[in-house]
Short mmCIF file of C-alpha atoms in Angstrom, two decimals:
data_model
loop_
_atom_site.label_atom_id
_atom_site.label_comp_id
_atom_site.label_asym_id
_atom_site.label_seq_id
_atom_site.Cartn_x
_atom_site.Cartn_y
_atom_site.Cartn_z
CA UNK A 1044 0.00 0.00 0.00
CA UNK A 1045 3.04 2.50 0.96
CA UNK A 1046 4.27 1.71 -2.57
CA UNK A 1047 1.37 2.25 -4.22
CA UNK A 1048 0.87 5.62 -2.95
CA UNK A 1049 4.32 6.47 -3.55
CA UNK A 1050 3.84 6.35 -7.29
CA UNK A 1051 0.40 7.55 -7.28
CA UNK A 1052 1.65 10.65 -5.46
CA UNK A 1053 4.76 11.27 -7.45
CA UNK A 1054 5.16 11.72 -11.15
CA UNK A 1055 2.61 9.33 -13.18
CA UNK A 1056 5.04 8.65 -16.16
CA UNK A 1057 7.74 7.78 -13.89
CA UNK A 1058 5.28 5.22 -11.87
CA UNK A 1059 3.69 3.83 -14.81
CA UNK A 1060 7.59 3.27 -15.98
CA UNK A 1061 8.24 1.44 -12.99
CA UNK A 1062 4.64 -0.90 -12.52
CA UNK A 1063 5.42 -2.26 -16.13
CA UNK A 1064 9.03 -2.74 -14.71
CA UNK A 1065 8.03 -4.77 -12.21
CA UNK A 1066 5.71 -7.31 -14.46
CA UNK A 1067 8.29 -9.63 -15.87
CA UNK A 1068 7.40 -11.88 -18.95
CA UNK A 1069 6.93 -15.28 -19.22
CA UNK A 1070 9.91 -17.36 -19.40
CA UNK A 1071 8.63 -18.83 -22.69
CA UNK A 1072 7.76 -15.98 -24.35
CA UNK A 1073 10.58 -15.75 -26.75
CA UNK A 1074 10.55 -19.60 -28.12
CA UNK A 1075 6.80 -18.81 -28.42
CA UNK A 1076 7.41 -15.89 -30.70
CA UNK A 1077 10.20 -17.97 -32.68
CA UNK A 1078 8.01 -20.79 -33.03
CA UNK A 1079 5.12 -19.18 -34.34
CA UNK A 1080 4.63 -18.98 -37.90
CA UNK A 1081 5.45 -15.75 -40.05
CA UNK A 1082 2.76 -14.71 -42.74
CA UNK A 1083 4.16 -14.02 -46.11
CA UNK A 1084 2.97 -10.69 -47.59
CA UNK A 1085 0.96 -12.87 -49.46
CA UNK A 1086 -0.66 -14.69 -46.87
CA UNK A 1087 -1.31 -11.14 -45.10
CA UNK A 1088 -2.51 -9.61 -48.07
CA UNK A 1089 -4.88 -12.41 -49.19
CA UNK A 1090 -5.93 -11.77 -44.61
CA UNK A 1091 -6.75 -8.54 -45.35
CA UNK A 1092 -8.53 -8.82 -48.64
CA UNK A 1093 -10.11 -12.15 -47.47
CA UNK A 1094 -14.29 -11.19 -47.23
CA UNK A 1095 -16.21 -12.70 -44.48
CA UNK A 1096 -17.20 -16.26 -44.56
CA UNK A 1097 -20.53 -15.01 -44.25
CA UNK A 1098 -20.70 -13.80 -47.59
CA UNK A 1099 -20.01 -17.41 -49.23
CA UNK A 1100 -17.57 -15.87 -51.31
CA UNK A 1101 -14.20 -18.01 -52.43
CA UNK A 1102 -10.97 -16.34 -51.59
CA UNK A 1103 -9.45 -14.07 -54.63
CA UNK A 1104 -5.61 -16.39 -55.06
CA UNK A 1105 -3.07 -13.46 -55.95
CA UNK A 1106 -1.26 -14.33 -59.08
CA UNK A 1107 1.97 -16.06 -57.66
CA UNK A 1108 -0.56 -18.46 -55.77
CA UNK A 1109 -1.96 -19.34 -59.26
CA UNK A 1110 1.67 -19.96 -60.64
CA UNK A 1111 2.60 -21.94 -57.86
CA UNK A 1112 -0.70 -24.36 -58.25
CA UNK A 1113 0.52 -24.67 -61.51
CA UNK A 1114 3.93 -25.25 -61.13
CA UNK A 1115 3.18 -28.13 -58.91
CA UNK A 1116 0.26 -29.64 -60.92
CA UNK A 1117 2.69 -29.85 -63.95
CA UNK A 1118 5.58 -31.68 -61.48
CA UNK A 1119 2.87 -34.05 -60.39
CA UNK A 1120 1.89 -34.69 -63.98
CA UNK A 1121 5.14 -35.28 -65.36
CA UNK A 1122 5.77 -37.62 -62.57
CA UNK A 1123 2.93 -39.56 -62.95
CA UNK A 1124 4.87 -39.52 -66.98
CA UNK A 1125 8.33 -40.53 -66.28
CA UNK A 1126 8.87 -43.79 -65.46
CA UNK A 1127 11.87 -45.52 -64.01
CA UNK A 1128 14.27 -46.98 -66.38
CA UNK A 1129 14.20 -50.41 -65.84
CA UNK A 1130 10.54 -50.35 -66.18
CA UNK A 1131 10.52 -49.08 -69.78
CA UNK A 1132 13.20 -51.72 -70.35
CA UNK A 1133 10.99 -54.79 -68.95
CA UNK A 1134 8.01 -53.39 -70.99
CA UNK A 1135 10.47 -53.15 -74.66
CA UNK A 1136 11.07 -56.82 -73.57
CA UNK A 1137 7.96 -57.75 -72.85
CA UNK A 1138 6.46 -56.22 -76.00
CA UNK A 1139 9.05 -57.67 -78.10
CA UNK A 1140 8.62 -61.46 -76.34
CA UNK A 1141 4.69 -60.96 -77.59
CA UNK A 1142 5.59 -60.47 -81.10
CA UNK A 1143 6.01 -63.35 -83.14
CA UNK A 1144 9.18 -64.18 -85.58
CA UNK A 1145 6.42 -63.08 -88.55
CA UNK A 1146 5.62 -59.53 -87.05
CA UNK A 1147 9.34 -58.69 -86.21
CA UNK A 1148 10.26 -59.54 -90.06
CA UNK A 1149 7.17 -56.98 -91.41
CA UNK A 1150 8.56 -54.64 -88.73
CA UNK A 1151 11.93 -54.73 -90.09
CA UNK A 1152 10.76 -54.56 -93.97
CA UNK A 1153 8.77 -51.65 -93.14
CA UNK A 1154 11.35 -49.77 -91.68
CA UNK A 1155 13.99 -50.78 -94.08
CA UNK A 1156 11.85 -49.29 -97.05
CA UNK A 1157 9.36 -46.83 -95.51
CA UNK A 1158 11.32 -44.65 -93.78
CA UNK A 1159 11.90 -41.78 -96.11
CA UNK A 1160 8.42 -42.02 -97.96
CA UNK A 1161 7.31 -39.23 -95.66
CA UNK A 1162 9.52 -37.10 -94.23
CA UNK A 1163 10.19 -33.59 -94.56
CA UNK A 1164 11.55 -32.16 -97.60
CA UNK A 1165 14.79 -30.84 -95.66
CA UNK A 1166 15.00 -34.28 -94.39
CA UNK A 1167 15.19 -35.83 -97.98
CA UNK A 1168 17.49 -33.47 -99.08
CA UNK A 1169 20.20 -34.04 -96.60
CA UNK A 1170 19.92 -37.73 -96.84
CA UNK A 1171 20.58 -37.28 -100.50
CA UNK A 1172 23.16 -35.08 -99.64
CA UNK A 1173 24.91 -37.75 -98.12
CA UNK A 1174 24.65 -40.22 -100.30
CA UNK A 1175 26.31 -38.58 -103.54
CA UNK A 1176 27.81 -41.25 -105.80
CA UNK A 1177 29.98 -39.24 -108.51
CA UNK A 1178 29.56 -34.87 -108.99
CA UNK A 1179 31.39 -32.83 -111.32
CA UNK A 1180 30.20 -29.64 -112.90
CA UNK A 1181 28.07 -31.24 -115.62
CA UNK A 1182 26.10 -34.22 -113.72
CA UNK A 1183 25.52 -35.32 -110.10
CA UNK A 1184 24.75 -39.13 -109.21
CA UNK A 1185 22.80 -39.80 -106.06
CA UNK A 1186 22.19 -42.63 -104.64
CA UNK A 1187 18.26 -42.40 -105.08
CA UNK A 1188 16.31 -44.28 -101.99
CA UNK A 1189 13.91 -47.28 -102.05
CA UNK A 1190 9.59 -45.72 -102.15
CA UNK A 1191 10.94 -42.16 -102.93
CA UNK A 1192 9.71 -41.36 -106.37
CA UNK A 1193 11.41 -39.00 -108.94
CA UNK A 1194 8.64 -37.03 -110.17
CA UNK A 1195 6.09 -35.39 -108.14
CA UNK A 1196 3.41 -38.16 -106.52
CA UNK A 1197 0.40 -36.67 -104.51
CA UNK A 1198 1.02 -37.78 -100.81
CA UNK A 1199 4.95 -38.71 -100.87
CA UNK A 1200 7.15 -36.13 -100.64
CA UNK A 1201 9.65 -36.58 -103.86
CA UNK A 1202 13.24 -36.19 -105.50
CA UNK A 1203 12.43 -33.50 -107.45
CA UNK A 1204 10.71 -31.45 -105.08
CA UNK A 1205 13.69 -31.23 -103.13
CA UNK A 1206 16.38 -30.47 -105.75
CA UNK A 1207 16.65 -26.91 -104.90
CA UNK A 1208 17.24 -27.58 -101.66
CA UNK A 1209 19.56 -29.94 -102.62
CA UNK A 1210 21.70 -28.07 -104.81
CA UNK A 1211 21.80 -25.17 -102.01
CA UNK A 1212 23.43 -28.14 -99.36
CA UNK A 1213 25.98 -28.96 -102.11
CA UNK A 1214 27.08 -25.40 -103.02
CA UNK A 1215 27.34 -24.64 -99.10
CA UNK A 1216 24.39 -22.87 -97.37
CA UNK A 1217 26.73 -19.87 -96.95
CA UNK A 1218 27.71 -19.42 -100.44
CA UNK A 1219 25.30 -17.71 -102.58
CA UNK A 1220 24.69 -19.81 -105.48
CA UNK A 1221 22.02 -19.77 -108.45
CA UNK A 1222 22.99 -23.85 -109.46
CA UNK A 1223 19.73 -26.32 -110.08
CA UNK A 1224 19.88 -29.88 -110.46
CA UNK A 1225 17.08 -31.92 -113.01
CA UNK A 1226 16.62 -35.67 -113.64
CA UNK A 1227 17.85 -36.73 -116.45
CA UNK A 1228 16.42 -40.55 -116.87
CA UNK A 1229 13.76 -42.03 -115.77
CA UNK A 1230 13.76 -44.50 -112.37
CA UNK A 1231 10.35 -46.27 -110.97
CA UNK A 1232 9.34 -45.24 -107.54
CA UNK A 1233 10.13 -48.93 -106.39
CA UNK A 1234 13.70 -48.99 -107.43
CA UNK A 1235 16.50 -47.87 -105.58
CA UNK A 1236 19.66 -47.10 -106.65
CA UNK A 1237 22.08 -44.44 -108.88
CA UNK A 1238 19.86 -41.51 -110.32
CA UNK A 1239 21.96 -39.68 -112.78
CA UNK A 1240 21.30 -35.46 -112.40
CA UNK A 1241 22.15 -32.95 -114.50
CA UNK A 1242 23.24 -29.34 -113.59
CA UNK A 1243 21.63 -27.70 -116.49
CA UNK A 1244 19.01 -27.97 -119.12
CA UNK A 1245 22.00 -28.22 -122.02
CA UNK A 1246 23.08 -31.35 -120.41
CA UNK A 1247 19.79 -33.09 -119.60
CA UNK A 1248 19.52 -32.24 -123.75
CA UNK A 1249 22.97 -33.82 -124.46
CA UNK A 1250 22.43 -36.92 -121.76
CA UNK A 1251 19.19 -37.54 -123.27
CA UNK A 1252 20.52 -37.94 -127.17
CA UNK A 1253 23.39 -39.95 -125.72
CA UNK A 1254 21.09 -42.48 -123.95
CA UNK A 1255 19.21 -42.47 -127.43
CA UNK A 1256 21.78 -44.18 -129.25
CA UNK A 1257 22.54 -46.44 -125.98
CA UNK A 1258 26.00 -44.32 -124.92
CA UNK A 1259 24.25 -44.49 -121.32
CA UNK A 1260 25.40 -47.73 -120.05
CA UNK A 1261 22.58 -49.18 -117.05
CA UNK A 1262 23.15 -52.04 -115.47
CA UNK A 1263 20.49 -53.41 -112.82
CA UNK A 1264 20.41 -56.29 -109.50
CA UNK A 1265 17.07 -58.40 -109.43
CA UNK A 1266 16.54 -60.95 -107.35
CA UNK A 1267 13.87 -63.27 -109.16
CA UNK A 1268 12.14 -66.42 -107.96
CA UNK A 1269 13.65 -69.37 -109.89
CA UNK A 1270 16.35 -69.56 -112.54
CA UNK A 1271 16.65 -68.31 -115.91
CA UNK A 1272 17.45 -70.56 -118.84
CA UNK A 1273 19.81 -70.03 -120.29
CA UNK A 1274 21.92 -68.44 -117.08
CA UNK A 1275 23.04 -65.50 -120.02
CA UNK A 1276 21.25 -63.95 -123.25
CA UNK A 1277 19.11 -61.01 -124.85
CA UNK A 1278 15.38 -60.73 -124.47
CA UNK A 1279 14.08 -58.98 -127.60
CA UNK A 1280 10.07 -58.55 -127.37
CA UNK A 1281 8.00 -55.71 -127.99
CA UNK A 1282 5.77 -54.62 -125.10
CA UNK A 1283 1.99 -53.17 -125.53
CA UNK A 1284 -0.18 -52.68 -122.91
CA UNK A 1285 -3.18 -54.43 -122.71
CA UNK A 1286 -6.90 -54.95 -120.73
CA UNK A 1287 -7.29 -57.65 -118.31
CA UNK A 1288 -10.70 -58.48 -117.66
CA UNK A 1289 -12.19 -59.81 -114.99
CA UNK A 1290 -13.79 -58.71 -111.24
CA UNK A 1291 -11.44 -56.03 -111.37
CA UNK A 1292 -10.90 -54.81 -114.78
CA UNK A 1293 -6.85 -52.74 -115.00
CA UNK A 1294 -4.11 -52.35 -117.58
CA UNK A 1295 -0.86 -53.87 -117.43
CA UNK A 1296 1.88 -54.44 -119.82
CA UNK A 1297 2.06 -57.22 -121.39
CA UNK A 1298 4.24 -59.12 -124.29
CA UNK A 1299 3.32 -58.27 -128.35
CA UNK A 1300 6.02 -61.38 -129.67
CA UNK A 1301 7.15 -61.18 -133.18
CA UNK A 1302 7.11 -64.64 -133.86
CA UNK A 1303 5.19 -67.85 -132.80
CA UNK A 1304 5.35 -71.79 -132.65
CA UNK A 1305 4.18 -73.43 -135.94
CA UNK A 1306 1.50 -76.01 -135.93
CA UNK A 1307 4.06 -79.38 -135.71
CA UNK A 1308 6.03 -76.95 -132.02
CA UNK A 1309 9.41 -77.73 -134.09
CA UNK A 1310 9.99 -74.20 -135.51
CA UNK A 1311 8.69 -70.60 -135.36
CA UNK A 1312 6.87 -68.52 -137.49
CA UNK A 1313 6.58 -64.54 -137.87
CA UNK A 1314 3.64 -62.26 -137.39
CA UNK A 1315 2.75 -59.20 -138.06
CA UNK A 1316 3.77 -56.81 -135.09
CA UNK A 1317 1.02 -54.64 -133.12
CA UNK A 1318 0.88 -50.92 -134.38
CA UNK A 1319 0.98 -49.82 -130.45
CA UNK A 1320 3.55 -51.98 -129.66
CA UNK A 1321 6.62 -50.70 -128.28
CA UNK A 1322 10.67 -52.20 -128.74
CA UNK A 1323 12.22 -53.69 -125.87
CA UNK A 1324 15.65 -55.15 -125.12
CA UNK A 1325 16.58 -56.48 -122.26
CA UNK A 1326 20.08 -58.22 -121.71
CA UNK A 1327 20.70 -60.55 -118.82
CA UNK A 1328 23.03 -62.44 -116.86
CA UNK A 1329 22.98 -64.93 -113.78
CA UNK A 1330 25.25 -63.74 -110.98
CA UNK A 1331 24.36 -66.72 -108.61
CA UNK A 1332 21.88 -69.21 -107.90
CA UNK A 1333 20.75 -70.36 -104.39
CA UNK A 1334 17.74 -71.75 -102.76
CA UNK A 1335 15.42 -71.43 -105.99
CA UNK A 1336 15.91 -67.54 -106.41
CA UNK A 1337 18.92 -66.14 -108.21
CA UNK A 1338 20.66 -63.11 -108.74
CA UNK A 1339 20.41 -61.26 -112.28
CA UNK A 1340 22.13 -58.17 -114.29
CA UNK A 1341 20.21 -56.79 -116.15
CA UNK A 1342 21.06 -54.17 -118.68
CA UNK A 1343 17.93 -52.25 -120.92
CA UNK A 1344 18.38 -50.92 -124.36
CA UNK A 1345 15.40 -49.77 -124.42
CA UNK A 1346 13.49 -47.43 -121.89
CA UNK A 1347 9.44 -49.00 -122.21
CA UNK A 1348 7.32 -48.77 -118.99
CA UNK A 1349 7.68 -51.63 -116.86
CA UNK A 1350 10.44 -53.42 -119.40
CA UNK A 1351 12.58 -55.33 -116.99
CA UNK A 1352 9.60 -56.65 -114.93
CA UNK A 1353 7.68 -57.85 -118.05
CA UNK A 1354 10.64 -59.38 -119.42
CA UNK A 1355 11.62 -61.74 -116.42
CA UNK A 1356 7.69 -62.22 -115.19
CA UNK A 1357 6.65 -63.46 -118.66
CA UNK A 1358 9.39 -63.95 -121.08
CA UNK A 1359 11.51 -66.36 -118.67
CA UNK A 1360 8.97 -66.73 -116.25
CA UNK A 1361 11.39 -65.62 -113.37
CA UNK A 1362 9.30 -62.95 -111.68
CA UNK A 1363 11.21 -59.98 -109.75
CA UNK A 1364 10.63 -60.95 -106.11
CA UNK A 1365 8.12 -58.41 -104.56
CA UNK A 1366 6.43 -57.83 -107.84
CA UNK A 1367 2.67 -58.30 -107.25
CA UNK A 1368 1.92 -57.01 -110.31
CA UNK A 1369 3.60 -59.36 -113.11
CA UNK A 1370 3.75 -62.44 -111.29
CA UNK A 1371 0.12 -63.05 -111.89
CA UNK A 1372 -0.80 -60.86 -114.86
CA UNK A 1373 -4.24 -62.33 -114.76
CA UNK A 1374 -5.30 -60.48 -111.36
CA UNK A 1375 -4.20 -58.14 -108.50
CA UNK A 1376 -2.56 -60.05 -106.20
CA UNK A 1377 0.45 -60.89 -103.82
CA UNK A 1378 2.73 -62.48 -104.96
CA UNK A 1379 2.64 -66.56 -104.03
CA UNK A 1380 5.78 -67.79 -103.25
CA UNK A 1381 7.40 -71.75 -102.88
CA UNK A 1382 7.40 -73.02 -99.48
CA UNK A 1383 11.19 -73.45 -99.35
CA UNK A 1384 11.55 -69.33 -100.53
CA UNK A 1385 9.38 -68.71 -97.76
CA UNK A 1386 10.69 -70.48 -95.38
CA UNK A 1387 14.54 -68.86 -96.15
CA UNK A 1388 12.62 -65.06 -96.24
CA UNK A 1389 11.10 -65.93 -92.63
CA UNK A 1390 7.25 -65.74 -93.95
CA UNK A 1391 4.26 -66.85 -94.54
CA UNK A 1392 2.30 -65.96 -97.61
CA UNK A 1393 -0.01 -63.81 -95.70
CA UNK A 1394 2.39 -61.59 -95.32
CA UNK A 1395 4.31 -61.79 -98.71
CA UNK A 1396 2.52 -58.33 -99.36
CA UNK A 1397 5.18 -56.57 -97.45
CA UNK A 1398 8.14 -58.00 -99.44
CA UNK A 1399 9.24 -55.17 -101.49
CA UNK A 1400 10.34 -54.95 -105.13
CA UNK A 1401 13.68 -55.87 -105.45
CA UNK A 1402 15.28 -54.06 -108.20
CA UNK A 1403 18.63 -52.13 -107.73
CA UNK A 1404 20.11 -49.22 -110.17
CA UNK A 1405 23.36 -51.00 -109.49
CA UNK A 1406 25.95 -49.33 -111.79
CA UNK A 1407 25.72 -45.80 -114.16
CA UNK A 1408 28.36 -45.39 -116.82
CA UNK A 1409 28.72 -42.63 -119.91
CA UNK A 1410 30.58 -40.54 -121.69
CA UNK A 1411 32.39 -37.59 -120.21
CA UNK A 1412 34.65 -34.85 -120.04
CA UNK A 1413 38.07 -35.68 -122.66
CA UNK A 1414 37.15 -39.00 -123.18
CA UNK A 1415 36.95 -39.85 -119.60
CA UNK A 1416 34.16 -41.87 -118.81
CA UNK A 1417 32.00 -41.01 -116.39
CA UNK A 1418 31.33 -43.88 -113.47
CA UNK A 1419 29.28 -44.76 -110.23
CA UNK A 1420 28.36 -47.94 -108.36
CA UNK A 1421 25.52 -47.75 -105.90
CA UNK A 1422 25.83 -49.56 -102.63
CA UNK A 1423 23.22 -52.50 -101.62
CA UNK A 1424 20.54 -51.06 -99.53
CA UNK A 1425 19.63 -52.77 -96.26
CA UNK A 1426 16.79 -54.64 -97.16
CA UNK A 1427 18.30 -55.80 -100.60
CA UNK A 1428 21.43 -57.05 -98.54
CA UNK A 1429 19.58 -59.25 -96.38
CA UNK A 1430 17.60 -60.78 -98.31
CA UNK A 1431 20.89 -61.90 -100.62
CA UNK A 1432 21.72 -63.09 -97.24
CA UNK A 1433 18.86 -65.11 -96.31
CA UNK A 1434 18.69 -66.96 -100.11
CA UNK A 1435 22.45 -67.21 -99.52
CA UNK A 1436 22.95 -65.56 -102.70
CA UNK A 1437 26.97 -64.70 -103.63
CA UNK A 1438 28.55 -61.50 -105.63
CA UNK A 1439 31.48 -60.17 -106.77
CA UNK A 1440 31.77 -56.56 -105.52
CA UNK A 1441 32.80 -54.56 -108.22
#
């Protein structure tokens, strides 16, 4: 009581000073204060703009909450993605266990010959910019790829399309150049192999008239089912093409012969040629032999739609393996194949519709420069290589 009246009676500042003095805080206080958790000046912001719960309104998120929420809805996402190595590895395996010695061989023919039928143009072109045979400043020889065709084709991006492009790669992108490339002769969609190109229009002129007067030496790889008697000779028969009838009514090319077997089959008489047939020579020659297919050069003379296929289909009755069109030329269908050829390919007929045409540009050679002659050689493509592999077919590399 004496106390108290000692600060009531004395200066009030100085007593309240001492009372507040005298009350001591807790002992915890300060691991209290550490302990308790600091609001973020977003978390007191979003407080104080926070409307009553009354109201039933959601709380406004400020716009790093929003990035936040998305940030980690995106790491939970791509988690829920990723999977752990070994995982992906058992699954490969797994898959790859299901699929049976047929699928795995359609697999591999497909990707063997479809992998550039639909790629980007830039794509092409560097792949062809790769694979250049021979180049000087008349002609360029590239080694043209299997499906790819020369001319333009609706849906498949082709060789001629991309010839700017490629003429800029083989200039140098830096250099400023006006040089265009153009085909020169002609080469199916189905056939891979040298494509000869010419730098200007003069020279497509000039390699034109010397392939007239057969200066432009062409010699072709076929693999054909069974073996061609004789093993070495000259097919000369016109081709026409003709209607075949039926369910399905198409063209195809077929043979116009000159000549015939007399009535008594020991001699052979002439007839009178179709108007709208067209001259075809074909020269041939038996590399190698194996497992009832065999290897064959062939060498045109003549440049008729088709030629080389006709010729070994129906005028030695060795079709071109993967040709569904000439080995039956009385309908549209796969090609059917001997058990044993099967067997060494690793199919079944079903799936012979996947086997593609095996014909390979194999060697270019013409007239240059000072009586230089002008020469490339094309390598075996994948596909081609291992099928000589599985008929255990033999060459000579050249």
């Amino acid at each position: 009581m004496n106390s108290c009246r000692r600060i009531a009676c004395g200066d009030w500042r100085s007593g309240l000073t001492a009372v507040f003095s005298r009350v001591r805080p807790p002992t915890n206080c300060r691991r209290w204060s550490e302990a308790a958790p600091s609001l973020s000046r977003t978390q007191a912001a979003a407080g104080q703009q926070a409307p009553d719960s009354d109201t039933g309104e959601k709380p406004r998120l400020m716009a790093i909450d929003l990035a936040r929420k998305l940030r980690q809805e995106k790491a939970k996402l791509q988690q829920g993605k990723k999977k752990p190595r070994v995982e992906v590895e058992v699954e490969v395996e797994e898959e790859g266990a299901r699929l049976s010695d047929q699928e795995k061989r359609v697999i591999e023919l497909k990707r063997f010959t479809m992998q550039l039928q639909h790629v980007h143009p830039n794509v092409l072109a560097k792949h062809l910019n790769r694979g250049v045979l021979y180049q000087d400043k008349d002609v360029v020889v590239i080694n043209k790829p299997y499906g790819v065709p020369v001319r333009e084709d609706r849906g498949v991006t082709s060789i001629s399309s991309v010839l700017p492009v490629l003429a800029k790669l083989m200039d140098g992108t830096k250099v400023k150049s006006d040089s265009q490339l153009f085909p020169c002769l002609k080469l199916e969609k189905e056939t891979a192999g040298a494509l000869l190109l010419a730098r200007t229009e003069e020279v497509v002129e000039h390699i034109l008239n010397l392939n007239k007067y057969n200066q432009v030496q062409r010699k072709y790889w076929v693999i054909v089912v069974g073996v061609p008697v004789p093993s070495k000779g000259t097919i000369d028969i016109p081709i026409i093409e003709r209607e075949v009838k039926g369910s399905r009514p198409h063209y195809k090319m077929a043979l116009s012969p000159l000549f015939k077997m007399n009535e008594t089959g020991d001699g052979v008489t002439k007839v009178r040629g179709h108007r709208q047939a067209q001259p075809a020579v074909t020269k041939y020659r038996v590399v190698d032999s194996s497992c009832g297919c065999s290897l064959v050069e062939l060498q045109p003379l003549s440049e008729v739609k088709h030629q080389m296929r006709v010729h070994m289909a129906l005028a030695l009755a060795c079709p071109i393996l993967g040709d569904h069109k000439y080995s039956d030329w009385n309908k549209l269908a796969p090609q059917i194949l001997p058990e044993r050829v099967l067997g060494k390919l690793g199919l079944e007929q079903s799936k012979v519709r996947h086997l593609p045409l095996h014909v390979l540009a194999r060697k270019l050679t013409l007239p240059g420069r000072d009586q230089v002659d002008i020469s490339a050689s094309s390598p075996v493509p994948k596909y081609f290589m291992q099928t000589i592999n599985r008929l255990k077919l033999t060459f000579e590399d050249d």
